[in-house]
PDB file of C-alpha atoms in Angstrom:
ATOM      1  CA  MET Q  46     -10.037 -23.453  -6.405  1.00 47.00           C
ATOM      2  CA  ARG Q  47      -8.196 -25.770  -8.818  1.00 45.00           C
ATOM      3  CA  GLU Q  48      -9.833 -26.264 -12.213  1.00 43.00           C
ATOM      4  CA  ALA Q  49      -8.418 -29.248 -14.131  1.00 49.00           C
ATOM      5  CA  MET Q  50      -6.962 -28.250 -17.491  1.00 63.00           C
ATOM      6  CA  ALA Q  51      -8.765 -24.892 -17.462  1.00 84.00           C
ATOM      7  CA  GLU Q  52      -6.836 -21.657 -17.884  1.00 94.00           C
ATOM      8  CA  LEU Q  53      -6.518 -19.794 -14.592  1.00 98.00           C
ATOM      9  CA  ASP Q  54      -6.087 -16.098 -14.017  1.00 98.00           C
ATOM     10  CA  VAL Q  55      -3.330 -16.376 -11.426  1.00 99.00           C
ATOM     11  CA  GLY Q  56      -0.780 -18.880 -10.220  1.00 99.00           C
ATOM     12  CA  VAL Q  57       0.419 -17.838  -6.749  1.00 99.00           C
ATOM     13  CA  VAL Q  58       3.916 -18.944  -5.700  1.00 99.00           C
ATOM     14  CA  ILE Q  59       4.819 -18.654  -2.017  1.00 98.00           C
ATOM     15  CA  VAL Q  60       8.330 -19.611  -0.915  1.00 97.00           C
ATOM     16  CA  ASN Q  61       8.477 -20.480   2.763  1.00 97.00           C
ATOM     17  CA  TYR Q  62      11.311 -21.054   5.197  1.00 95.00           C
ATOM     18  CA  ASN Q  63      10.457 -21.533   8.877  1.00 94.00           C
ATOM     19  CA  THR Q  64       7.541 -19.071   8.944  1.00 95.00           C
ATOM     20  CA  ARG Q  65       4.702 -21.482   9.731  1.00 96.00           C
ATOM     21  CA  GLU Q  66       2.366 -19.116  11.575  1.00 96.00           C
ATOM     22  CA  LEU Q  67       2.846 -16.270   9.113  1.00 97.00           C
ATOM     23  CA  LEU Q  68       2.336 -18.692   6.237  1.00 97.00           C
ATOM     24  CA  ARG Q  69      -0.891 -19.978   7.771  1.00 98.00           C
ATOM     25  CA  ARG Q  70      -2.318 -16.458   7.972  1.00 98.00           C
ATOM     26  CA  CYS Q  71      -1.100 -15.638   4.467  1.00 98.00           C
ATOM     27  CA  LEU Q  72      -2.800 -18.707   3.008  1.00 99.00           C
ATOM     28  CA  GLN Q  73      -6.018 -17.921   4.874  1.00 99.00           C
ATOM     29  CA  THR Q  74      -6.154 -14.488   3.261  1.00 99.00           C
ATOM     30  CA  VAL Q  75      -5.229 -15.751  -0.202  1.00 99.00           C
ATOM     31  CA  GLN Q  76      -7.818 -18.521  -0.095  1.00 98.00           C
ATOM     32  CA  ALA Q  77     -10.460 -15.884   0.700  1.00 98.00           C
ATOM     33  CA  SER Q  78      -9.772 -14.162  -2.636  1.00 98.00           C
ATOM     34  CA  ARG Q  79     -12.789 -13.607  -4.842  1.00 98.00           C
ATOM     35  CA  GLY Q  80     -13.562 -12.584  -8.410  1.00 98.00           C
ATOM     36  CA  VAL Q  81     -10.600 -14.444  -9.900  1.00 98.00           C
ATOM     37  CA  THR Q  82      -9.563 -18.027 -10.674  1.00 98.00           C
ATOM     38  CA  PHE Q  83      -6.295 -19.039  -9.078  1.00 98.00           C
ATOM     39  CA  GLU Q  84      -4.136 -21.814  -7.749  1.00 98.00           C
ATOM     40  CA  VAL Q  85      -1.594 -21.602  -4.943  1.00 99.00           C
ATOM     41  CA  CYS Q  86       1.752 -23.375  -4.867  1.00 99.00           C
ATOM     42  CA  VAL Q  87       3.781 -23.339  -1.663  1.00 99.00           C
ATOM     43  CA  VAL Q  88       7.450 -24.197  -1.976  1.00 98.00           C
ATOM     44  CA  ASP Q  89       8.872 -25.130   1.405  1.00 97.00           C
ATOM     45  CA  ASN Q  90      12.639 -24.617   1.455  1.00 96.00           C
ATOM     46  CA  ALA Q  91      13.490 -27.390   3.938  1.00 94.00           C
ATOM     47  CA  SER Q  92      11.803 -25.734   6.932  1.00 95.00           C
ATOM     48  CA  GLU Q  93      12.261 -27.264  10.358  1.00 94.00           C
ATOM     49  CA  ASP Q  94       9.178 -25.768  12.030  1.00 95.00           C
ATOM     50  CA  GLY Q  95       6.457 -28.033  10.633  1.00 96.00           C
ATOM     51  CA  SER Q  96       5.417 -25.589   7.901  1.00 97.00           C
ATOM     52  CA  ALA Q  97       5.036 -28.248   5.225  1.00 97.00           C
ATOM     53  CA  ALA Q  98       2.955 -30.513   7.459  1.00 98.00           C
ATOM     54  CA  MET Q  99       0.694 -27.569   8.348  1.00 98.00           C
ATOM     55  CA  VAL Q 100       0.054 -26.805   4.676  1.00 98.00           C
ATOM     56  CA  GLU Q 101      -0.607 -30.464   3.930  1.00 98.00           C
ATOM     57  CA  GLN Q 102      -3.075 -30.838   6.784  1.00 98.00           C
ATOM     58  CA  GLU Q 103      -4.863 -27.488   6.774  1.00 98.00           C
ATOM     59  CA  PHE Q 104      -4.750 -26.475   3.090  1.00 98.00           C
ATOM     60  CA  PRO Q 105      -5.191 -29.638   1.012  1.00 97.00           C
ATOM     61  CA  GLN Q 106      -6.207 -27.530  -2.007  1.00 97.00           C
ATOM     62  CA  VAL Q 107      -2.754 -25.925  -2.084  1.00 98.00           C
ATOM     63  CA  ARG Q 108      -0.037 -27.523  -4.174  1.00 98.00           C
ATOM     64  CA  LEU Q 109       2.931 -28.241  -1.903  1.00 98.00           C
ATOM     65  CA  ILE Q 110       6.506 -28.702  -3.067  1.00 98.00           C
ATOM     66  CA  ARG Q 111       8.967 -29.885  -0.430  1.00 98.00           C
ATOM     67  CA  SER Q 112      12.445 -28.773  -1.409  1.00 96.00           C
ATOM     68  CA  PRO Q 113      15.174 -30.936   0.154  1.00 94.00           C
ATOM     69  CA  VAL Q 114      17.402 -27.875   0.566  1.00 94.00           C
ATOM     70  CA  ASN Q 115      17.052 -24.171   1.247  1.00 93.00           C
ATOM     71  CA  GLY Q 116      18.270 -22.991  -2.128  1.00 93.00           C
ATOM     72  CA  GLY Q 117      17.132 -19.416  -1.648  1.00 93.00           C
ATOM     73  CA  TYR Q 118      14.236 -17.262  -2.788  1.00 95.00           C
ATOM     74  CA  ALA Q 119      14.910 -17.342  -6.536  1.00 96.00           C
ATOM     75  CA  TYR Q 120      15.481 -21.105  -6.420  1.00 97.00           C
ATOM     76  CA  GLY Q 121      12.218 -21.675  -4.555  1.00 98.00           C
ATOM     77  CA  ASN Q 122      10.195 -19.405  -6.814  1.00 98.00           C
ATOM     78  CA  ASN Q 123      11.565 -21.160  -9.879  1.00 98.00           C
ATOM     79  CA  LEU Q 124      10.396 -24.494  -8.487  1.00 98.00           C
ATOM     80  CA  GLY Q 125       6.919 -23.019  -8.167  1.00 98.00           C
ATOM     81  CA  LEU Q 126       6.991 -21.398 -11.608  1.00 98.00           C
ATOM     82  CA  ARG Q 127       8.072 -24.697 -13.165  1.00 97.00           C
ATOM     83  CA  ALA Q 128       5.144 -26.383 -11.423  1.00 96.00           C
ATOM     84  CA  PHE Q 129       2.887 -24.001 -13.359  1.00 97.00           C
ATOM     85  CA  GLY Q 130       4.600 -24.891 -16.633  1.00 95.00           C
ATOM     86  CA  PHE Q 131       7.235 -22.191 -17.030  1.00 96.00           C
ATOM     87  CA  GLY Q 132      10.747 -23.079 -18.095  1.00 90.00           C
ATOM     88  CA  GLU Q 133       9.641 -26.127 -20.079  1.00 84.00           C
ATOM     89  CA  PRO Q 134      10.130 -25.822 -23.861  1.00 83.00           C
ATOM     90  CA  GLY Q 135       6.994 -26.511 -25.850  1.00 79.00           C
ATOM     91  CA  ARG Q 136       4.658 -26.149 -22.874  1.00 84.00           C
ATOM     92  CA  THR Q 137       2.288 -23.200 -22.503  1.00 88.00           C
ATOM     93  CA  PRO Q 138       1.531 -22.445 -18.834  1.00 95.00           C
ATOM     94  CA  ARG Q 139      -2.179 -22.434 -18.074  1.00 93.00           C
ATOM     95  CA  ILE Q 140      -2.000 -19.343 -15.860  1.00 98.00           C
ATOM     96  CA  ARG Q 141      -2.275 -15.840 -17.337  1.00 98.00           C
ATOM     97  CA  TYR Q 142      -0.323 -14.223 -14.512  1.00 99.00           C
ATOM     98  CA  ALA Q 143       2.211 -15.481 -11.998  1.00 99.00           C
ATOM     99  CA  LEU Q 144       2.209 -13.889  -8.556  1.00 99.00           C
ATOM    100  CA  LEU Q 145       5.270 -14.048  -6.342  1.00 99.00           C
ATOM    101  CA  LEU Q 146       4.025 -13.635  -2.781  1.00 98.00           C
ATOM    102  CA  ASN Q 147       5.890 -13.601   0.518  1.00 97.00           C
ATOM    103  CA  PRO Q 148       4.575 -15.802   3.332  1.00 97.00           C
ATOM    104  CA  ASP Q 149       4.622 -12.782   5.662  1.00 96.00           C
ATOM    105  CA  THR Q 150       1.999 -10.897   3.654  1.00 97.00           C
ATOM    106  CA  GLU Q 151      -1.765 -10.612   4.068  1.00 98.00           C
ATOM    107  CA  VAL Q 152      -3.905  -9.803   1.030  1.00 98.00           C
ATOM    108  CA  PRO Q 153      -7.439  -8.337   0.931  1.00 98.00           C
ATOM    109  CA  PRO Q 154     -10.133 -10.519  -0.691  1.00 98.00           C
ATOM    110  CA  ASP Q 155     -10.240  -8.367  -3.835  1.00 98.00           C
ATOM    111  CA  ALA Q 156      -6.482  -7.842  -4.213  1.00 99.00           C
ATOM    112  CA  LEU Q 157      -5.853 -10.525  -6.834  1.00 99.00           C
ATOM    113  CA  ALA Q 158      -8.924  -9.601  -8.885  1.00 99.00           C
ATOM    114  CA  ARG Q 159      -8.062  -5.899  -8.885  1.00 99.00           C
ATOM    115  CA  MET Q 160      -4.461  -6.544  -9.870  1.00 99.00           C
ATOM    116  CA  VAL Q 161      -5.615  -8.808 -12.706  1.00 99.00           C
ATOM    117  CA  ALA Q 162      -8.081  -6.151 -13.881  1.00 99.00           C
ATOM    118  CA  PHE Q 163      -5.278  -3.568 -13.885  1.00 99.00           C
ATOM    119  CA  MET Q 164      -2.962  -5.835 -15.859  1.00 99.00           C
ATOM    120  CA  ASP Q 165      -5.751  -6.668 -18.325  1.00 99.00           C
ATOM    121  CA  ALA Q 166      -6.369  -2.959 -18.843  1.00 99.00           C
ATOM    122  CA  HIS Q 167      -2.643  -2.352 -19.467  1.00 99.00           C
ATOM    123  CA  PRO Q 168      -1.444  -4.897 -22.024  1.00 98.00           C
ATOM    124  CA  GLU Q 169       1.922  -3.138 -22.148  1.00 99.00           C
ATOM    125  CA  ALA Q 170       2.527  -4.079 -18.494  1.00 99.00           C
ATOM    126  CA  GLY Q 171       4.901  -6.969 -17.990  1.00 99.00           C
ATOM    127  CA  ALA Q 172       4.617  -6.730 -14.220  1.00 99.00           C
ATOM    128  CA  ALA Q 173       2.945  -4.727 -11.475  1.00 99.00           C
ATOM    129  CA  GLY Q 174       2.856  -4.478  -7.727  1.00 99.00           C
ATOM    130  CA  PRO Q 175       0.568  -2.891  -5.125  1.00 99.00           C
ATOM    131  CA  LYS Q 176       1.088  -0.435  -2.338  1.00 99.00           C
ATOM    132  CA  ILE Q 177       2.620  -2.431   0.503  1.00 98.00           C
ATOM    133  CA  VAL Q 178       2.353  -1.254   4.083  1.00 98.00           C
ATOM    134  CA  ARG Q 179       3.913  -2.310   7.370  1.00 96.00           C
ATOM    135  CA  PRO Q 180       1.838  -3.243  10.439  1.00 96.00           C
ATOM    136  CA  ASP Q 181       2.095   0.345  11.711  1.00 95.00           C
ATOM    137  CA  GLY Q 182       0.575   1.634   8.456  1.00 95.00           C
ATOM    138  CA  SER Q 183       3.806   3.079   7.082  1.00 96.00           C
ATOM    139  CA  LEU Q 184       4.806   2.456   3.489  1.00 97.00           C
ATOM    140  CA  ASP Q 185       7.167  -0.434   2.820  1.00 96.00           C
ATOM    141  CA  LEU Q 186       9.674   1.582   0.798  1.00 95.00           C
ATOM    142  CA  ALA Q 187      10.793  -1.437  -1.229  1.00 94.00           C
ATOM    143  CA  CYS Q 188       7.438  -1.674  -3.020  1.00 97.00           C
ATOM    144  CA  ARG Q 189       8.535   0.789  -5.747  1.00 97.00           C
ATOM    145  CA  ARG Q 190      12.126   1.308  -6.763  1.00 96.00           C
ATOM    146  CA  SER Q 191      14.545   2.495  -9.381  1.00 96.00           C
ATOM    147  CA  PHE Q 192      17.375   0.261 -10.529  1.00 96.00           C
ATOM    148  CA  PRO Q 193      20.536   0.613  -8.398  1.00 92.00           C
ATOM    149  CA  THR Q 194      22.795   2.202 -10.987  1.00 92.00           C
ATOM    150  CA  PRO Q 195      26.174   3.278  -9.546  1.00 90.00           C
ATOM    151  CA  GLU Q 196      24.812   6.805  -9.120  1.00 91.00           C
ATOM    152  CA  VAL Q 197      21.548   5.725  -7.492  1.00 92.00           C
ATOM    153  CA  ALA Q 198      23.374   3.256  -5.245  1.00 86.00           C
ATOM    154  CA  PHE Q 199      25.821   5.961  -4.143  1.00 87.00           C
ATOM    155  CA  TYR Q 200      22.988   8.246  -3.057  1.00 90.00           C
ATOM    156  CA  ARG Q 201      21.444   5.385  -1.095  1.00 85.00           C
ATOM    157  CA  PHE Q 202      24.583   4.062   0.606  1.00 80.00           C
ATOM    158  CA  SER Q 203      25.906   7.548   1.391  1.00 84.00           C
ATOM    159  CA  GLY Q 204      22.692   8.456   3.201  1.00 88.00           C
ATOM    160  CA  LEU Q 205      21.785  11.283   0.832  1.00 92.00           C
ATOM    161  CA  SER Q 206      18.493   9.562  -0.030  1.00 92.00           C
ATOM    162  CA  ARG Q 207      17.507   9.647   3.658  1.00 92.00           C
ATOM    163  CA  LEU Q 208      18.639  13.232   4.111  1.00 95.00           C
ATOM    164  CA  PHE Q 209      16.705  14.413   1.052  1.00 96.00           C
ATOM    165  CA  PRO Q 210      13.697  12.061   0.709  1.00 95.00           C
ATOM    166  CA  LYS Q 211      11.790  14.527  -1.501  1.00 96.00           C
ATOM    167  CA  SER Q 212      14.633  15.049  -3.950  1.00 96.00           C
ATOM    168  CA  PRO Q 213      14.012  13.576  -7.435  1.00 95.00           C
ATOM    169  CA  ARG Q 214      17.785  13.245  -7.771  1.00 95.00           C
ATOM    170  CA  PHE Q 215      18.893  11.824  -4.420  1.00 95.00           C
ATOM    171  CA  ALA Q 216      15.801   9.740  -3.540  1.00 95.00           C
ATOM    172  CA  ARG Q 217      15.483   7.757  -6.751  1.00 95.00           C
ATOM    173  CA  TYR Q 218      16.100   4.309  -5.248  1.00 93.00           C
ATOM    174  CA  ASN Q 219      12.891   4.185  -3.185  1.00 95.00           C
ATOM    175  CA  LEU Q 220      11.140   6.993  -5.090  1.00 97.00           C
ATOM    176  CA  THR Q 221      10.136   8.709  -1.859  1.00 96.00           C
ATOM    177  CA  PHE Q 222       9.545  11.955  -3.737  1.00 97.00           C
ATOM    178  CA  LEU Q 223       6.495  10.414  -5.469  1.00 97.00           C
ATOM    179  CA  ASP Q 224       2.964  10.394  -4.076  1.00 98.00           C
ATOM    180  CA  PRO Q 225       2.461   6.882  -2.624  1.00 97.00           C
ATOM    181  CA  ASP Q 226      -1.223   6.979  -3.563  1.00 98.00           C
ATOM    182  CA  GLN Q 227      -0.720   7.582  -7.289  1.00 98.00           C
ATOM    183  CA  THR Q 228      -0.097   5.003 -10.005  1.00 99.00           C
ATOM    184  CA  TYR Q 229       3.297   5.269 -11.677  1.00 98.00           C
ATOM    185  CA  GLU Q 230       5.471   3.425 -14.133  1.00 98.00           C
ATOM    186  CA  VAL Q 231       8.568   2.380 -12.172  1.00 98.00           C
ATOM    187  CA  ASP Q 232      11.716   0.375 -12.710  1.00 98.00           C
ATOM    188  CA  SER Q 233      10.785  -2.362 -10.259  1.00 98.00           C
ATOM    189  CA  VAL Q 234       8.299  -3.526  -7.677  1.00 98.00           C
ATOM    190  CA  VAL Q 235       9.164  -5.921  -4.868  1.00 97.00           C
ATOM    191  CA  GLY Q 236       9.060  -9.713  -4.940  1.00 97.00           C
ATOM    192  CA  ALA Q 237       6.936  -9.746  -1.786  1.00 97.00           C
ATOM    193  CA  PHE Q 238       3.968  -9.188  -4.157  1.00 98.00           C
ATOM    194  CA  MET Q 239       4.953  -9.131  -7.809  1.00 99.00           C
ATOM    195  CA  MET Q 240       2.425 -10.035 -10.506  1.00 99.00           C
ATOM    196  CA  VAL Q 241       4.037 -10.906 -13.832  1.00 99.00           C
ATOM    197  CA  ARG Q 242       2.418 -11.523 -17.208  1.00 99.00           C
ATOM    198  CA  ARG Q 243       2.824 -15.005 -18.683  1.00 98.00           C
ATOM    199  CA  GLU Q 244       4.148 -13.685 -21.991  1.00 98.00           C
ATOM    200  CA  ALA Q 245       6.810 -11.616 -20.217  1.00 98.00           C
ATOM    201  CA  ILE Q 246       8.067 -14.680 -18.331  1.00 98.00           C
ATOM    202  CA  LEU Q 247       8.127 -16.752 -21.507  1.00 97.00           C
ATOM    203  CA  GLN Q 248      10.192 -14.005 -23.121  1.00 97.00           C
ATOM    204  CA  VAL Q 249      12.778 -13.339 -20.387  1.00 98.00           C
ATOM    205  CA  GLY Q 250      12.906 -16.666 -18.552  1.00 97.00           C
ATOM    206  CA  LEU Q 251      12.896 -17.570 -14.885  1.00 98.00           C
ATOM    207  CA  LEU Q 252      14.581 -15.873 -11.933  1.00 98.00           C
ATOM    208  CA  ASP Q 253      18.374 -15.849 -11.703  1.00 96.00           C
ATOM    209  CA  GLU Q 254      19.338 -18.286  -8.937  1.00 96.00           C
ATOM    210  CA  SER Q 255      22.690 -16.542  -8.425  1.00 93.00           C
ATOM    211  CA  PHE Q 256      20.688 -14.309  -6.083  1.00 92.00           C
ATOM    212  CA  PHE Q 257      19.953 -16.022  -2.769  1.00 90.00           C
ATOM    213  CA  MET Q 258      17.579 -13.813  -0.802  1.00 87.00           C
ATOM    214  CA  TYR Q 259      17.730 -10.292  -2.273  1.00 91.00           C
ATOM    215  CA  GLY Q 260      17.983  -8.734  -5.709  1.00 94.00           C
ATOM    216  CA  GLU Q 261      16.295 -11.429  -7.780  1.00 96.00           C
ATOM    217  CA  ASP Q 262      13.193  -9.273  -8.188  1.00 97.00           C
ATOM    218  CA  LEU Q 263      15.261  -6.290  -9.354  1.00 97.00           C
ATOM    219  CA  ASP Q 264      17.104  -8.472 -11.842  1.00 97.00           C
ATOM    220  CA  TRP Q 265      13.845  -9.944 -13.165  1.00 98.00           C
ATOM    221  CA  ALA Q 266      12.338  -6.467 -13.485  1.00 98.00           C
ATOM    222  CA  TYR Q 267      15.450  -5.255 -15.324  1.00 98.00           C
ATOM    223  CA  ARG Q 268      15.168  -8.072 -17.853  1.00 98.00           C
ATOM    224  CA  ILE Q 269      11.429  -7.528 -18.244  1.00 99.00           C
ATOM    225  CA  LYS Q 270      11.960  -3.834 -19.009  1.00 98.00           C
ATOM    226  CA  GLN Q 271      14.862  -4.587 -21.327  1.00 98.00           C
ATOM    227  CA  ALA Q 272      12.472  -6.806 -23.264  1.00 98.00           C
ATOM    228  CA  GLY Q 273      10.197  -3.807 -23.862  1.00 98.00           C
ATOM    229  CA  TRP Q 274       7.557  -4.273 -21.166  1.00 99.00           C
ATOM    230  CA  LYS Q 275       6.472  -1.666 -18.614  1.00 99.00           C
ATOM    231  CA  ILE Q 276       6.257  -2.148 -14.850  1.00 99.00           C
ATOM    232  CA  TYR Q 277       3.685  -0.354 -12.720  1.00 99.00           C
ATOM    233  CA  TYR Q 278       3.186   0.544  -9.089  1.00 99.00           C
ATOM    234  CA  TYR Q 279      -0.575   0.320  -8.467  1.00 99.00           C
ATOM    235  CA  PRO Q 280      -1.606   1.664  -5.030  1.00 99.00           C
ATOM    236  CA  GLU Q 281      -5.338   1.057  -5.466  1.00 98.00           C
ATOM    237  CA  VAL Q 282      -4.479  -2.359  -4.032  1.00 99.00           C
ATOM    238  CA  VAL Q 283      -2.960  -2.330  -0.531  1.00 99.00           C
ATOM    239  CA  VAL Q 284      -1.190  -5.368   0.934  1.00 98.00           C
ATOM    240  CA  LEU Q 285       0.133  -5.851   4.473  1.00 98.00           C
ATOM    241  CA  HIS Q 286       3.758  -6.951   4.849  1.00 97.00           C
ATOM    242  CA  VAL Q 287       4.683  -8.195   8.307  1.00 92.00           C
ATOM    243  CA  LYS Q 288       8.444  -7.707   8.120  1.00 76.00           C
ATOM    244  CA  ARG Q 289      10.928  -7.986  10.979  1.00 56.00           C
ATOM    245  CA  ALA Q 290      10.150  -5.570  13.802  1.00 41.00           C
ATOM    246  CA  SER Q 291      13.701  -4.211  13.859  1.00 37.00           C
ATOM    247  CA  SER Q 292      15.055  -2.229  10.951  1.00 41.00           C
ATOM    248  CA  ARG Q 293      18.543  -3.597  11.660  1.00 56.00           C
ATOM    249  CA  MET Q 294      19.737  -6.397   9.388  1.00 63.00           C
ATOM    250  CA  SER Q 295      21.478  -9.457  10.763  1.00 69.00           C
ATOM    251  CA  PRO Q 296      25.096  -9.874   9.592  1.00 71.00           C
ATOM    252  CA  ARG Q 297      24.004 -12.690   7.249  1.00 75.00           C
ATOM    253  CA  ALA Q 298      21.200 -10.605   5.758  1.00 77.00           C
ATOM    254  CA  ARG Q 299      23.519  -7.615   5.348  1.00 77.00           C
ATOM    255  CA  TYR Q 300      26.030  -9.779   3.528  1.00 79.00           C
ATOM    256  CA  GLU Q 301      23.372 -11.277   1.241  1.00 84.00           C
ATOM    257  CA  PHE Q 302      21.899  -7.859   0.430  1.00 84.00           C
ATOM    258  CA  ASN Q 303      25.248  -6.402  -0.561  1.00 81.00           C
ATOM    259  CA  ARG Q 304      26.203  -9.592  -2.374  1.00 85.00           C
ATOM    260  CA  ALA Q 305      22.994  -9.199  -4.410  1.00 88.00           C
ATOM    261  CA  MET Q 306      23.903  -5.609  -5.228  1.00 86.00           C
ATOM    262  CA  TRP Q 307      27.328  -6.805  -6.392  1.00 82.00           C
ATOM    263  CA  ILE Q 308      25.790  -9.495  -8.628  1.00 89.00           C
ATOM    264  CA  PHE Q 309      23.312  -7.008 -10.096  1.00 90.00           C
ATOM    265  CA  TYR Q 310      26.020  -4.417 -10.725  1.00 89.00           C
ATOM    266  CA  ARG Q 311      28.426  -6.965 -12.221  1.00 87.00           C
ATOM    267  CA  LYS Q 312      25.719  -8.374 -14.458  1.00 93.00           C
ATOM    268  CA  HIS Q 313      24.178  -5.150 -15.779  1.00 92.00           C
ATOM    269  CA  TYR Q 314      26.510  -2.186 -15.245  1.00 87.00           C
ATOM    270  CA  GLN Q 315      30.139  -3.116 -14.659  1.00 84.00           C
ATOM    271  CA  ALA Q 316      31.045  -3.531 -18.332  1.00 88.00           C
ATOM    272  CA  THR Q 317      30.110   0.093 -19.073  1.00 88.00           C
ATOM    273  CA  THR Q 318      31.351   1.672 -15.834  1.00 84.00           C
ATOM    274  CA  PRO Q 319      34.604   3.705 -15.888  1.00 85.00           C
ATOM    275  CA  ALA Q 320      37.459   2.095 -13.948  1.00 86.00           C
ATOM    276  CA  TRP Q 321      37.565   4.822 -11.266  1.00 82.00           C
ATOM    277  CA  LEU Q 322      33.836   4.483 -10.592  1.00 83.00           C
ATOM    278  CA  ASP Q 323      34.032   0.692 -10.632  1.00 80.00           C
ATOM    279  CA  LEU Q 324      36.657   0.916  -7.882  1.00 80.00           C
ATOM    280  CA  LEU Q 325      34.427   3.198  -5.806  1.00 80.00           C
ATOM    281  CA  VAL Q 326      31.491   0.809  -6.203  1.00 77.00           C
ATOM    282  CA  ARG Q 327      33.552  -2.152  -5.050  1.00 77.00           C
ATOM    283  CA  VAL Q 328      35.006  -0.269  -2.081  1.00 77.00           C
ATOM    284  CA  GLY Q 329      31.542   0.890  -1.065  1.00 75.00           C
ATOM    285  CA  LEU Q 330      30.123  -2.637  -1.236  1.00 75.00           C
ATOM    286  CA  VAL Q 331      33.028  -4.073   0.750  1.00 72.00           C
ATOM    287  CA  LEU Q 332      32.507  -1.454   3.462  1.00 72.00           C
ATOM    288  CA  LYS Q 333      28.874  -2.510   3.657  1.00 67.00           C
ATOM    289  CA  GLY Q 334      29.207  -6.242   3.033  1.00 61.00           C
ATOM    290  CA  GLY Q 335      32.528  -7.065   4.704  1.00 61.00           C
ATOM    291  CA  TRP Q 336      35.630  -8.990   3.678  1.00 55.00           C
ATOM    292  CA  ARG Q 337      33.646 -12.107   2.831  1.00 59.00           C
ATOM    293  CA  LEU Q 338      32.099 -10.127  -0.020  1.00 61.00           C
ATOM    294  CA  TRP Q 339      35.541  -8.857  -1.051  1.00 58.00           C
ATOM    295  CA  ARG Q 340      36.783 -12.439  -1.372  1.00 64.00           C
ATOM    296  CA  GLU Q 341      33.788 -13.255  -3.568  1.00 62.00           C
ATOM    297  CA  MET Q 342      34.447 -10.192  -5.733  1.00 60.00           C
ATOM    298  CA  ARG Q 343      38.059 -11.258  -6.220  1.00 61.00           C
ATOM    299  CA  ARG Q 344      36.975 -14.760  -7.221  1.00 63.00           C
ATOM    300  CA  ASP Q 345      34.386 -13.393  -9.671  1.00 59.00           C
ATOM    301  CA  LEU Q 346      36.882 -11.010 -11.256  1.00 56.00           C
ATOM    302  CA  ARG Q 347      39.507 -13.770 -11.539  1.00 54.00           C
ATOM    303  CA  GLU Q 348      37.004 -16.082 -13.242  1.00 52.00           C
ATOM    304  CA  ARG Q 349      36.038 -13.328 -15.668  1.00 47.00           C
ATOM    305  CA  ARG Q 350      39.685 -12.739 -16.606  1.00 44.00           C
ATOM    306  CA  GLU Q 351      40.253 -16.448 -17.153  1.00 43.00           C
ATOM    307  CA  ALA Q 352      37.039 -17.055 -19.101  1.00 37.00           C
ATOM    308  CA  PRO Q 353      38.187 -15.759 -22.554  1.00 34.00           C
ATOM    309  CA  ALA Q 354      41.304 -17.987 -22.592  1.00 32.00           C
ATOM    310  CA  PHE Q 355      39.260 -21.010 -21.554  1.00 26.00           C
ATOM    311  CA  SER Q 356      36.613 -20.328 -24.189  1.00 27.00           C
ATOM    312  CA  ALA Q 357      39.189 -19.827 -26.905  1.00 28.00           C
ATOM    313  CA  SER Q 358      40.800 -23.164 -26.112  1.00 25.00           C
ATOM    314  CA  GLU Q 359      37.471 -24.890 -26.644  1.00 29.00           C
ATOM    315  CA  ARG Q 360      36.981 -23.689 -30.225  1.00 21.00           C
TER     316      ARG Q 360
END
C-alpha cells in the first residue's frame, strides 16, 4: 500500500514488545483497510519472541524498525513518527494523519477511512479516537478521559469515581457519566488508537520520552489542546482492544502508571498547586506507587531546587 513520494492519508505506527501473535492479527486487520491510503511502520522494541522476524517474513510491505533497546512506548512511537518525517526541521511529512496503534488491537476494514473522514470534516480537531471495546464487549474506559488534575485524580484514587460512575463531578477521569455512543469533545483519547493531525504534531512536537509505558498520550493530548486544537471521541468507529485478562496490574505496571501520573502532575500542575495539596498528591502517589516512586520524587525535587543556581552560574 506504499506509494513512492505520494502524500498518504495515514501513517500507522505500531510499537511492539513480545506480542508476536497479537501483532500478527493486528497487522492482518490493518492491511485489510479500505478507502484510504496508508503505510504501516512497526517499531519492535527489542522483542525476544521472534516478532520482528514474523513481520519481515509475513508482511514485507510493512516498514520495520528494529530498536536495539526497549526504550518504552513514547520512545518507540517517536522512532516511527521520525520514520514518517516528523521531528526533522525543514521536512514536511507526507502523511496527513499519524495513527498510534497498539499491537493488541483489531480494526474493522473501514475504521481508518471513517476516522479520516471525521477528521477531514472537523478541521479544528487535532486528534481523535474511536470507541474501544474489550473482548467481552465492555467499553475500555481509557478511550475517553479528562486530564488528571489533582481534584480529578483524587476522585479516581479514592474510589469515588467507581462509587458514583454517573456523577459529572466524581467520574470525570473516565467520563463514565457520558453516553458511550455519542460523539464528544474530550480532554484525551488513548494511545491504543489515537489519530493525530500532521499540523498538530508539527506544532507541539513528538511524544515526551520521560514517560515509559503510561501517560505519554495524556501529555501529548494536553499539549495539543494547549496549542488550541480540539480532541474528539468518535464512537461511530469501534475498535477491539485485547488487553490483559486480569484487571490487576503487575507491581512494575503499577509503579510505571503512578510514575507517569507524577511526571504529568509535576510537568503541568505542580507549579500552580498549593503546598498543602501538593503534599496530599505526593502522599497519594507514594501510597499507590511505593517507595521506589518516593525516591524518584525526592530526586526530581532536589534537581528542581538545584537547577536555578546551576543555570545562573552558566550566564
